[in-house]
Coordinates of C-alpha atoms in Angstrom, one line a residue:
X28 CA 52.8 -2.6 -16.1
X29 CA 50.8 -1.6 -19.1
X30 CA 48.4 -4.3 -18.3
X31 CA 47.9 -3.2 -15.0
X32 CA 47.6 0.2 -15.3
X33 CA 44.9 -0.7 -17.8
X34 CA 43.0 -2.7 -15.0
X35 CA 42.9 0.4 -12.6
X36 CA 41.3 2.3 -15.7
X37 CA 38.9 0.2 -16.0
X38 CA 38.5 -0.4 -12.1
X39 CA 37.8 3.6 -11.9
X40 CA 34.6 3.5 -14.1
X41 CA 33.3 0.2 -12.9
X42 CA 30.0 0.9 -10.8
X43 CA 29.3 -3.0 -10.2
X44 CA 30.8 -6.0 -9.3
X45 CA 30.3 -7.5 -12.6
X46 CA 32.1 -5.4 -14.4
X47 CA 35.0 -5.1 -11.7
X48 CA 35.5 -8.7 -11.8
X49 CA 35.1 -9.4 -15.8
X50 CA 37.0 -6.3 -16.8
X51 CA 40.3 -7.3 -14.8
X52 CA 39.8 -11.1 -16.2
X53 CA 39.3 -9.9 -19.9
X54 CA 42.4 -8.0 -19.6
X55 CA 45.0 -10.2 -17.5
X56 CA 44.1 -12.9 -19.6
X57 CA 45.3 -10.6 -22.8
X58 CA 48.8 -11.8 -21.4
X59 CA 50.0 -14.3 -23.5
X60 CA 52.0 -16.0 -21.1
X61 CA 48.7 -16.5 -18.9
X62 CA 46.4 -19.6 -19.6
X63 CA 43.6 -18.5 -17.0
X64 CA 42.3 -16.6 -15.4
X65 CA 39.8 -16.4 -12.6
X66 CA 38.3 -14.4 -9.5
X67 CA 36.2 -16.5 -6.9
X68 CA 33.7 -13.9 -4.5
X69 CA 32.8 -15.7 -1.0
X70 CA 28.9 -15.9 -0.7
X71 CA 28.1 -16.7 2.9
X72 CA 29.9 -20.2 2.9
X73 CA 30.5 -20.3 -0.6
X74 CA 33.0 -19.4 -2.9
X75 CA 31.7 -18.8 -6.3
X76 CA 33.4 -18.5 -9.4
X77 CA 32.2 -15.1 -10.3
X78 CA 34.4 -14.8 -13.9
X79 CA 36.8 -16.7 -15.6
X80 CA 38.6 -16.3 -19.0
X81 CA 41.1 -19.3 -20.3
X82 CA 43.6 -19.5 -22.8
X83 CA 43.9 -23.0 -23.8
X84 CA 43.3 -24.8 -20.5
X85 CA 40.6 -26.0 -18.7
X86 CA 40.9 -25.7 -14.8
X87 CA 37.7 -25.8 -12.6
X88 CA 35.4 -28.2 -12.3
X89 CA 32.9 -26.9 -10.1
X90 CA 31.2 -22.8 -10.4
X91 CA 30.5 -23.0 -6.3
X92 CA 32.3 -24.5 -3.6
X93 CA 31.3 -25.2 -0.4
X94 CA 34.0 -23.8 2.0
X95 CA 32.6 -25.7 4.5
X96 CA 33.2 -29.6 2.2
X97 CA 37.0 -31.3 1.2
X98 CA 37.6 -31.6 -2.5
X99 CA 40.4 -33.5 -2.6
X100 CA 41.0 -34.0 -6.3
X101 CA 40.5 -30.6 -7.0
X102 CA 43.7 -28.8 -6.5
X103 CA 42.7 -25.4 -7.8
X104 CA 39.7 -25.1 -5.4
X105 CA 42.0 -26.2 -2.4
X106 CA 45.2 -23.9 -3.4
X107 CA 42.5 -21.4 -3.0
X108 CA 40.8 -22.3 -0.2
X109 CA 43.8 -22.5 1.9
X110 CA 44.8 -19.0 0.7
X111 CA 41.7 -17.6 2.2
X112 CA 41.8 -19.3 5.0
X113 CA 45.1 -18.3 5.4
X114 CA 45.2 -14.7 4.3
X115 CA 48.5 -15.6 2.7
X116 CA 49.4 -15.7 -1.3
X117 CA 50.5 -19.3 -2.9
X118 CA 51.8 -20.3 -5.5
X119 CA 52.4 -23.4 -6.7
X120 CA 53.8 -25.7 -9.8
X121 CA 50.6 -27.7 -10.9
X122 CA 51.0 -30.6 -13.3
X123 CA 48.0 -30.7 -16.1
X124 CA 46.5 -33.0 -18.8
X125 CA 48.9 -33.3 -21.6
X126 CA 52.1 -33.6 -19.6
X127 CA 52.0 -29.4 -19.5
X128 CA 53.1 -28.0 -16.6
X129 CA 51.3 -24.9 -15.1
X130 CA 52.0 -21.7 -12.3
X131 CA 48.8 -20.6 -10.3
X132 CA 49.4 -18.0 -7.8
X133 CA 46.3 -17.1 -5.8
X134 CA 45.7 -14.2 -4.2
X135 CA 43.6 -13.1 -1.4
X136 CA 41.0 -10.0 -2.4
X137 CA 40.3 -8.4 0.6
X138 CA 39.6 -5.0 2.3
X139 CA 40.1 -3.6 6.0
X140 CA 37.1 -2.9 8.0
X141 CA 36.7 0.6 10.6
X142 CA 38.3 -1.5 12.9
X143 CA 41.1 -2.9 11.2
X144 CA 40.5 -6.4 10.8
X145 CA 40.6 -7.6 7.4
X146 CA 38.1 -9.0 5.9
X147 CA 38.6 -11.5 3.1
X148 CA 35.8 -10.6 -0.2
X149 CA 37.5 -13.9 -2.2
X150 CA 40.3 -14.7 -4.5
X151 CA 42.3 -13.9 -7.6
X152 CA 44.2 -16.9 -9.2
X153 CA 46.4 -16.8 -12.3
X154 CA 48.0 -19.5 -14.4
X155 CA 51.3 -18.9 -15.9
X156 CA 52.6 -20.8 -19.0
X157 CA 56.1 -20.4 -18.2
X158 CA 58.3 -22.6 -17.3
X159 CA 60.0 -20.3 -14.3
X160 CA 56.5 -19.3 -13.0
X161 CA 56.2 -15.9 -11.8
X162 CA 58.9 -12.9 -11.3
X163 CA 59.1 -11.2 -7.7
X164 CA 57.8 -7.9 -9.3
X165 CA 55.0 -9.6 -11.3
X166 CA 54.1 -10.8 -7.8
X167 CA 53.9 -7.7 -6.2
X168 CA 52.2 -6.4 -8.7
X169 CA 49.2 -8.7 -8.8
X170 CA 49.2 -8.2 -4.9
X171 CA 48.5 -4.6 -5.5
X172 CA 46.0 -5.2 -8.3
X173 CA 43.9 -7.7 -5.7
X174 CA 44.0 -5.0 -3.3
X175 CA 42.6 -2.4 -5.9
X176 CA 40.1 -5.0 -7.1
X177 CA 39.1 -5.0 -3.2
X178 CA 39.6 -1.0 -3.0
X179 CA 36.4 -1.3 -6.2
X180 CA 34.9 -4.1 -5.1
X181 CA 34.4 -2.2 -1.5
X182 CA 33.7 1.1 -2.9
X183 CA 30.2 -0.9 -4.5
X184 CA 29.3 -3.0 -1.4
X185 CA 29.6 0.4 0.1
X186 CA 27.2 2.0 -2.6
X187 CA 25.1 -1.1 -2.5
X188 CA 24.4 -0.6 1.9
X189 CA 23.9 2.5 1.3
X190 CA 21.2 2.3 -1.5
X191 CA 19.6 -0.8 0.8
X192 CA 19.6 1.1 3.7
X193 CA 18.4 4.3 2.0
X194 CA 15.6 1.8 0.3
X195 CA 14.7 0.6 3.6
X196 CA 14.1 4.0 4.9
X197 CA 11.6 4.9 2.0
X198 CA 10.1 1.5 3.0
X199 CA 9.6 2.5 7.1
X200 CA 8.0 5.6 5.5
X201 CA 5.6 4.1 3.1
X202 CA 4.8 1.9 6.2
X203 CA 4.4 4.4 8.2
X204 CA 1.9 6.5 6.3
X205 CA 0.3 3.2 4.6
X206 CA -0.3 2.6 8.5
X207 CA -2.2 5.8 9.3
X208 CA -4.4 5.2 5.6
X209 CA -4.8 1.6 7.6
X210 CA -6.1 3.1 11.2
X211 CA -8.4 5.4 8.8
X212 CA -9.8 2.3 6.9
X213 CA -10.3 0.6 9.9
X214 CA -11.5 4.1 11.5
X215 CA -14.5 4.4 8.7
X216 CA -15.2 1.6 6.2
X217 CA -16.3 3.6 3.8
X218 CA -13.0 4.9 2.4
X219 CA -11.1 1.9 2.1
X220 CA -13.0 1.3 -0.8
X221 CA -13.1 4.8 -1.7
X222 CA -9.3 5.6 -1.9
X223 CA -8.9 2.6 -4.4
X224 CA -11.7 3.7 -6.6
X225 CA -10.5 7.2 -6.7
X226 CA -6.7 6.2 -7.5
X227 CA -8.4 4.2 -10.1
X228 CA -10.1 6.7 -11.6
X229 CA -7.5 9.3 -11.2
X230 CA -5.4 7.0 -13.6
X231 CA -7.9 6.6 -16.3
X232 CA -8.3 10.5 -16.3
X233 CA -4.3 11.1 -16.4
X234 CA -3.3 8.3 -18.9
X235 CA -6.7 10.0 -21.4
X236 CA -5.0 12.9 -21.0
X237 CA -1.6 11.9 -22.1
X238 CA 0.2 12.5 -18.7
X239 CA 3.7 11.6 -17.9
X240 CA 3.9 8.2 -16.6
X241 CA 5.2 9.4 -13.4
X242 CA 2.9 11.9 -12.4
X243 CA 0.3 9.0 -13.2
X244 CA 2.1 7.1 -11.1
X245 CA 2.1 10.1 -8.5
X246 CA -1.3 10.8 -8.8
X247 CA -2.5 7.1 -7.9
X248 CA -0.1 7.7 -4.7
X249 CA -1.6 10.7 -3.7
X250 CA -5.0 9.5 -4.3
X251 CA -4.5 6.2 -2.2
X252 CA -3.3 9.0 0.4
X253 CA -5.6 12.1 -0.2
X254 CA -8.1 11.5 2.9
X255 CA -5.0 10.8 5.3
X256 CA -5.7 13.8 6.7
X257 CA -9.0 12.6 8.6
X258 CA -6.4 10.7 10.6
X259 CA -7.3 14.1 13.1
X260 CA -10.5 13.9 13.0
X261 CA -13.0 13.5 15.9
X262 CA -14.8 10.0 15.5
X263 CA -17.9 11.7 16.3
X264 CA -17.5 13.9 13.1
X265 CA -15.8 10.8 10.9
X266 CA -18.1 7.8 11.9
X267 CA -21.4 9.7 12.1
X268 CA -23.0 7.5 8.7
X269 CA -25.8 10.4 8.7
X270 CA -25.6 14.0 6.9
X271 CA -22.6 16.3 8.6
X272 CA -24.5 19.8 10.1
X273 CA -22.4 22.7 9.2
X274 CA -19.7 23.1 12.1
X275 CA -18.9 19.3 11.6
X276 CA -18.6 19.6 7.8
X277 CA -16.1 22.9 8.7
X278 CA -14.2 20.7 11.1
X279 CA -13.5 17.4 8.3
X280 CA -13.0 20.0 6.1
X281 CA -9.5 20.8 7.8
X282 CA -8.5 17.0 6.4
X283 CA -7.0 18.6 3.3
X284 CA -4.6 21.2 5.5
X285 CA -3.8 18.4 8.2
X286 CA -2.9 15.8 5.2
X287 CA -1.3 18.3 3.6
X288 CA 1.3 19.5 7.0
X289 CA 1.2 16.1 7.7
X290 CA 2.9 14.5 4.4
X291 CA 5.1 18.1 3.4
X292 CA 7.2 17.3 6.0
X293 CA 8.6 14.2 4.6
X294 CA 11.0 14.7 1.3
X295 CA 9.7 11.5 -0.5
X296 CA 6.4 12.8 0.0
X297 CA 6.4 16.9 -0.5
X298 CA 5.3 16.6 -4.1
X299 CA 2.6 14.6 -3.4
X300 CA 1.2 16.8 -0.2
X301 CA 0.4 19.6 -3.0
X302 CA -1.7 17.4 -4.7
X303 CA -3.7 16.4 -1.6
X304 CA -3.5 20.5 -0.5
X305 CA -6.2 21.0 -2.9
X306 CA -7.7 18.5 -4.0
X307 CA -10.8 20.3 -2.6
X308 CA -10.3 23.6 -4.5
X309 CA -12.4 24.2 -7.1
X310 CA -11.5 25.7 -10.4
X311 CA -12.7 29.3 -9.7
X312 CA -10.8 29.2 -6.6
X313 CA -13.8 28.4 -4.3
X314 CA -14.0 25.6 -1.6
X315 CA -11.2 24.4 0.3
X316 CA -8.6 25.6 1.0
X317 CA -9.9 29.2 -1.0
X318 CA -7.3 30.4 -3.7
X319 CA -7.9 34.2 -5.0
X320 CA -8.6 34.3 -8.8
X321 CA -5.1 36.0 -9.0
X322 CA -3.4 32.4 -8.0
X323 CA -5.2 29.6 -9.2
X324 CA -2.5 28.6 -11.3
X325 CA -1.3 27.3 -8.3
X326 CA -3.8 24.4 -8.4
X327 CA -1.7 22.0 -9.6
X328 CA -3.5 19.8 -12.5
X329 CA -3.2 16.8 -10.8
X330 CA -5.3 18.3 -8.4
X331 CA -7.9 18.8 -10.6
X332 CA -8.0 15.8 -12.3
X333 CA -8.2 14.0 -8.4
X334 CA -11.6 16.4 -7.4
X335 CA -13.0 15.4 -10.6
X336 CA -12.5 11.4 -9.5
X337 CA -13.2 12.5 -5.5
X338 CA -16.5 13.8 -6.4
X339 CA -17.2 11.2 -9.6
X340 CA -17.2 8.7 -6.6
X341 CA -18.7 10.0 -3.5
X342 CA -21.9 10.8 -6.6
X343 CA -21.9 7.4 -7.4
X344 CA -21.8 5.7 -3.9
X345 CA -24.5 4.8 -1.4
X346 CA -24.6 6.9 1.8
X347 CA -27.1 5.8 4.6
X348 CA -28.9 9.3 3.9
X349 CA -28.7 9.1 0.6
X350 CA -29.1 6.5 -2.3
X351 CA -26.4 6.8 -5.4
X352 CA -26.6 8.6 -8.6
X353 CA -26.4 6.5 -11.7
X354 CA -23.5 7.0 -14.0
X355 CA -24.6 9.7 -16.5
X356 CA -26.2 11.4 -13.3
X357 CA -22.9 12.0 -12.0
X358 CA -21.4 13.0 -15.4
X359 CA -24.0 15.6 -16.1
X360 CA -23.1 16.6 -12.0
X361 CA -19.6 17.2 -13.3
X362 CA -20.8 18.8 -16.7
X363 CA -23.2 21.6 -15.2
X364 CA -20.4 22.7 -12.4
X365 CA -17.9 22.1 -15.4
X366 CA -16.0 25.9 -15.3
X367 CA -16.6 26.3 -11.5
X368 CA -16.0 23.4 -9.2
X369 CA -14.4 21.6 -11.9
X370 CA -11.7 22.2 -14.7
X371 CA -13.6 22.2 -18.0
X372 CA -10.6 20.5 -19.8
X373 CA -10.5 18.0 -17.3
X374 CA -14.4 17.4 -17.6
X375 CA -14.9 16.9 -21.1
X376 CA -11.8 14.2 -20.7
X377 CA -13.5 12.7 -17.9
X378 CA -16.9 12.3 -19.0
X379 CA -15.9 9.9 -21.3
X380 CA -13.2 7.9 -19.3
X381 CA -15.4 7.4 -17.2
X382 CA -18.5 6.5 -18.6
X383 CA -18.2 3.1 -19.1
X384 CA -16.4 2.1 -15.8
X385 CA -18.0 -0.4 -13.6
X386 CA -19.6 0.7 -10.1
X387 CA -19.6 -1.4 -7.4
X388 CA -22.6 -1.8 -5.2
X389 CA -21.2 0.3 -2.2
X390 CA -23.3 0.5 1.4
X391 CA -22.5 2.5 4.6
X392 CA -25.0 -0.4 6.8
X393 CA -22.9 -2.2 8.8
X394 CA -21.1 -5.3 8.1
X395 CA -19.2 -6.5 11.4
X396 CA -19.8 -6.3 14.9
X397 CA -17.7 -2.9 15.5
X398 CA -19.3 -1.7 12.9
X399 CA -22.6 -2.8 14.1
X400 CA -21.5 -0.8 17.4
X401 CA -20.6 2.6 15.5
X402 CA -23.8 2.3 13.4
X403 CA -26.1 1.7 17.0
X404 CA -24.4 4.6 18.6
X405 CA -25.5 7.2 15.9
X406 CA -28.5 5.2 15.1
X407 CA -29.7 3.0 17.9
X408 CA -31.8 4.3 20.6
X409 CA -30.2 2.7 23.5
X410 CA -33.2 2.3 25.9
X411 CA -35.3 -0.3 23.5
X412 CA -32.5 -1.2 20.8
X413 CA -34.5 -0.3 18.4
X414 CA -33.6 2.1 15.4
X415 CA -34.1 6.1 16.7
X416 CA -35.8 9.5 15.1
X417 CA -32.8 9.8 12.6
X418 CA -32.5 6.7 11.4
X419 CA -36.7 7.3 10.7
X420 CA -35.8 10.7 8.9
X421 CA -32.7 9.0 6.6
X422 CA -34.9 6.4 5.7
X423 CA -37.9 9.2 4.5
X424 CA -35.7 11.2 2.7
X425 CA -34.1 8.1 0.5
X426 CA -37.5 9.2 -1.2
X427 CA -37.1 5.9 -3.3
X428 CA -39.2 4.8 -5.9
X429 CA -40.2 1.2 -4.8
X430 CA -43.1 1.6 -2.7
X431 CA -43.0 1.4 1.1
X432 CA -45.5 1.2 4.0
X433 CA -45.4 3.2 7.7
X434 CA -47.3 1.7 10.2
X435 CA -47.4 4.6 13.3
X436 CA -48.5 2.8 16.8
X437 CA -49.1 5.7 19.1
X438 CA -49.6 5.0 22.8
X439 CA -52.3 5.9 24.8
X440 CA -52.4 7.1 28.9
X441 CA -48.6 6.3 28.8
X442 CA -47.9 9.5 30.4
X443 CA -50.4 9.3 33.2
X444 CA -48.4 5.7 33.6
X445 CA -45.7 7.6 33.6
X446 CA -46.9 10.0 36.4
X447 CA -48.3 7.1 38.6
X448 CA -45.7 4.7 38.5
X449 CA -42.4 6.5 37.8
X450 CA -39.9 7.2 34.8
X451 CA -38.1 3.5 35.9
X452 CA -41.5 1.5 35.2
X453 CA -42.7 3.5 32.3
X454 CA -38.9 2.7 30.5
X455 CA -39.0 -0.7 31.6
X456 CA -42.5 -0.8 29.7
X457 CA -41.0 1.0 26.4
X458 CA -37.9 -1.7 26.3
X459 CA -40.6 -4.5 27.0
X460 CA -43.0 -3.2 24.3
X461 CA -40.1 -2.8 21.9
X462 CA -39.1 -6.6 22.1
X463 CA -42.8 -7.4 21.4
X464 CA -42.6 -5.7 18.3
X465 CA -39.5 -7.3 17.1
X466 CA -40.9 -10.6 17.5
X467 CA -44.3 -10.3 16.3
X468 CA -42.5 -8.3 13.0
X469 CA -39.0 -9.4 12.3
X470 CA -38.9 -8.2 8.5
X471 CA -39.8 -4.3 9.8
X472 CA -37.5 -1.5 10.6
X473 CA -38.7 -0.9 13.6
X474 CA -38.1 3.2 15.3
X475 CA -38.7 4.5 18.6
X476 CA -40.5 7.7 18.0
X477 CA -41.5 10.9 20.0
X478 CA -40.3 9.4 23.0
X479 CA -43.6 6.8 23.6
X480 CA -44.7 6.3 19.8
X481 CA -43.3 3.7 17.8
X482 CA -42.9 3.8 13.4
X483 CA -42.9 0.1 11.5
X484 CA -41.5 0.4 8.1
X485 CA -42.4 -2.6 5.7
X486 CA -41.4 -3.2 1.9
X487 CA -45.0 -4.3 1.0
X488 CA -48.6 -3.6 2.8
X489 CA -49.4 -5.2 5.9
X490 CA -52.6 -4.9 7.9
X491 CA -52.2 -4.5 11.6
X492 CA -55.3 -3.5 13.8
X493 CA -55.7 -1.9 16.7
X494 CA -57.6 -5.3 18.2
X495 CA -54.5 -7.3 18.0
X496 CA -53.0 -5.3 20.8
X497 CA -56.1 -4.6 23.1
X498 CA -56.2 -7.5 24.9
X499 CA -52.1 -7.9 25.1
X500 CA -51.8 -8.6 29.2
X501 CA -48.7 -5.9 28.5
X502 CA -50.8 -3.2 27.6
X503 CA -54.0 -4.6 29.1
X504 CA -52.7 -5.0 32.7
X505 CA -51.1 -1.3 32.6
X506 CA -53.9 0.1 31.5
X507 CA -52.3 1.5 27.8
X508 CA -54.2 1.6 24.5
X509 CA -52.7 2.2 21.0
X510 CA -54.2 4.0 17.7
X511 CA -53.1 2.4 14.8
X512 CA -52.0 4.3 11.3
X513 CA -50.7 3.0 7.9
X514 CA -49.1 5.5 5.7
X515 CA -48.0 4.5 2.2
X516 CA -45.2 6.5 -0.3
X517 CA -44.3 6.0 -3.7
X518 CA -42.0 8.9 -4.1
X519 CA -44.1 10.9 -1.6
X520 CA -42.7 11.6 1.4
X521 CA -45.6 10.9 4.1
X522 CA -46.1 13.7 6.8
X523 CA -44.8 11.9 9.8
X524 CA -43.3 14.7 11.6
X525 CA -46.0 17.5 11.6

């Protein structure tokens, strides 16, 4: 009795099978009249022998049994298996090595399901030492201590579903919302690469500053999921490559409130939706969304550090209208608005975590075919396929330092061709003309210009004269001329659109 009632102790404050299983061995086999002592769980078709203690005898042979194969010199494994099978206790007389004679009673562990079938978990077996085996109460009394065995053993398959199933549910969430980062990545290639580099960043900035490890950890989440907001946001406004005019930079600047309602409706994900909230508010409580000077200790400093990285990135990463800043550019960016836009602390931190990180060579020009699409329908002027106006004006305001050559070809009479032989002819001519000048020039940019004027753009000189085109039969036959002008810049923007 003593025994047992020690067992249901130690059932009560066992929170996993392990120690259900080896604390009710360990102490049954503190009997003296028991030689061993041993509880077998079924695995799918297997019985395994979870925990055994002996007292002078050897027993089983094997540690997993196949309920599905005979072992027919193995008595122990069979007095058990037909026990489960069953559902019944047996006991039995077993004669050992040695001449010594040996009780085993085995004893079904099992529970009873919702719908009151029973359910077998494995087996308890005991070996008795003396010579009359067990008494009727000892009996009942292991009975009752397999049944609270099964009562533990339940209550932490139980725990164990509901942790998986709770588990699973964080996963269908991190799915979900990895799958909206995914349609946004897919949306605009440009931040696929620059989620990563800004969770990066946001790390070496947090672990500097001696951070807890998991608000490092929450700050590389919130980063991978900071832009998940743009998720709303018109493709028009998200895809256009070129700089945003002011009513589209208002509208992508709601990407911060809609990432923010977005993620604080999911528990798991509340603490990080803060972070994202304002992640474009600046340190004096400017930007977006605006915080009075009263409140800005409601900026959390994760935040913070996360603009710092945001903007450490977008400075150091080719856009089509824009080329990238070197590395101590960007730092002395973030040191001049240090106080303002950023949080000084942060800054000084940052300016040296960061300056000897490696950049990668980042480009907004298309890679793919969709991509190739997106780029044509900001950039491509869809009657010649050639590169339009705004393309021309992005690639004058680069205003790099390697020298480049314009070559204008204006066209002459085109509008009285025009007038004469109708809008249908004269575009017919322009798309004609166009494919000309891609295969007479196939290392230009090549832009359609003013409507009727065309712009070649070469890395290095090149002579064209107007007497190459005079006696084209395309222009010849239609009765068009062309003046010819080469304009080169080194760091001087040429006049093209006066």
């Amino acid at each position: 009795l003593k025994t047992i009632s020690d067992i249901n102790e130690l059932l009560v404050s066992s929170f996993s099978i392990k120690n259900i299983v080896e604390n009710s061995v360990k102490r049954l086999i503190q009997q003296e009249e028991y030689s061993y002592v041993w509880i077998g769980l079924i695995n799918e078709y297997n019985l395994e022998v979870v925990c055994e203690h002996k007292n002078g005898l050897d027993i089983i042979d094997e540690l997993t049994y196949s309920l599905d194969k005979n072992y027919d010199d193995d008595i122990v494994f069979n007095l058990s298996k037909d026990s489960i099978d069953n559902d019944e206790i047996i006991i039995k007389q077993l004669q050992r090595t040695l001449n010594k004679k040996s009780w085993a009673i085995t004893i079904p562990i099992k529970i009873t399901l919702e719908d009151s079938t029973k359910e077998v978990l494995g087996n308890l077996c005991v070996f008795s030492k003396l010579e009359d085996g067990f008494l009727d109460e000892e009996i009942k009394m292991l009975e009752e201590l397999a049944k609270d065995i099964a009562i533990a053993l339940n209550s932490v398959l139980q725990q164990t579903k509901l942790k998986a199933l709770e588990l699973e549910k964080i996963s269908n969430y991190e799915e979900t919302i990895l799958a909206f980062v995914n349609i946004i990545e897919q949306r605009d290639s440009y931040t696929a690469g620059h989620t990563i580099r800004v969770a990066e960043y946001c790390k070496l900035i947090a672990e500097a500053m001696e951070i807890d490890a998991d608000d490092v950890v929450k700050i590389q989440k919130a980063a991978i999921l900071h832009d998940i907001g743009k998720v709303v946001t018109p493709d028009s406004i998200l895809l256009k490559p070129g700089k945003l005019m002011p009513l589209e930079y208002n509208l992508i600047k709601e990407h911060s409130s809609a990432g923010y309602e977005m993620l604080s409706k999911i528990k798991m994900y509340s603490d990080l939706a803060e972070i994202i909230k304002y992640h474009h508010s600046n340190y004096d409580g400017q930007g977006y969304p605006h915080v009075d000077k009263d409140k800005l200790d409601t900026i959390p400093i994760l935040s913070h550090i996360m603009m710092i990285a945001d903007a450490f990135d977008a400075m150091t990463s080719n856009r089509i209208y824009k080329s990238r800043k070197t590395i101590p550019e960007a730092l002395e960016e973030l040191r001049l608005n240090s106080g303002t836009q950023f949080h000084p602390e942060i800054v000084k931190v940052a300016i040296k975590v960061l300056a000897d990180v490696t950049i990668q060579d980042t480009s907004q020009m298309p890679k793919n075919e969709l991509e190739k699409r997106r780029f044509a329908y900001f950039f491509m002027d869809s009657l010649t396929d050639l590169y339009n106006e705004d393309y021309l004006k992005i690639e004058i305001a680069k205003n790099e330092t390697k020298e480049k050559f314009f070559v204008m070809l204006e066209l002459k009479r085109f509008s009285k061709y025009n007038e004469n032989n109708g809008w249908k002819n004269g575009n017919l001519f322009l798309k004609e003309f166009a494919t000309l000048l891609k295969k007479r020039y196939p290392n230009a940019l090549i832009f359609r210009y003013r409507g009727d004027d065309f712009v070649l753009l070469f890395d290095k000189k090149i002579d064209i004269l107007e007497s190459e085109f005079i006696n084209l039969p395309l222009l010849k036959d239609k009765n068009i001329d062309l003046s010819v002008r080469t304009l080169g810049f080194n760091g001087v923007v040429p006049d093209l659109f006066s």
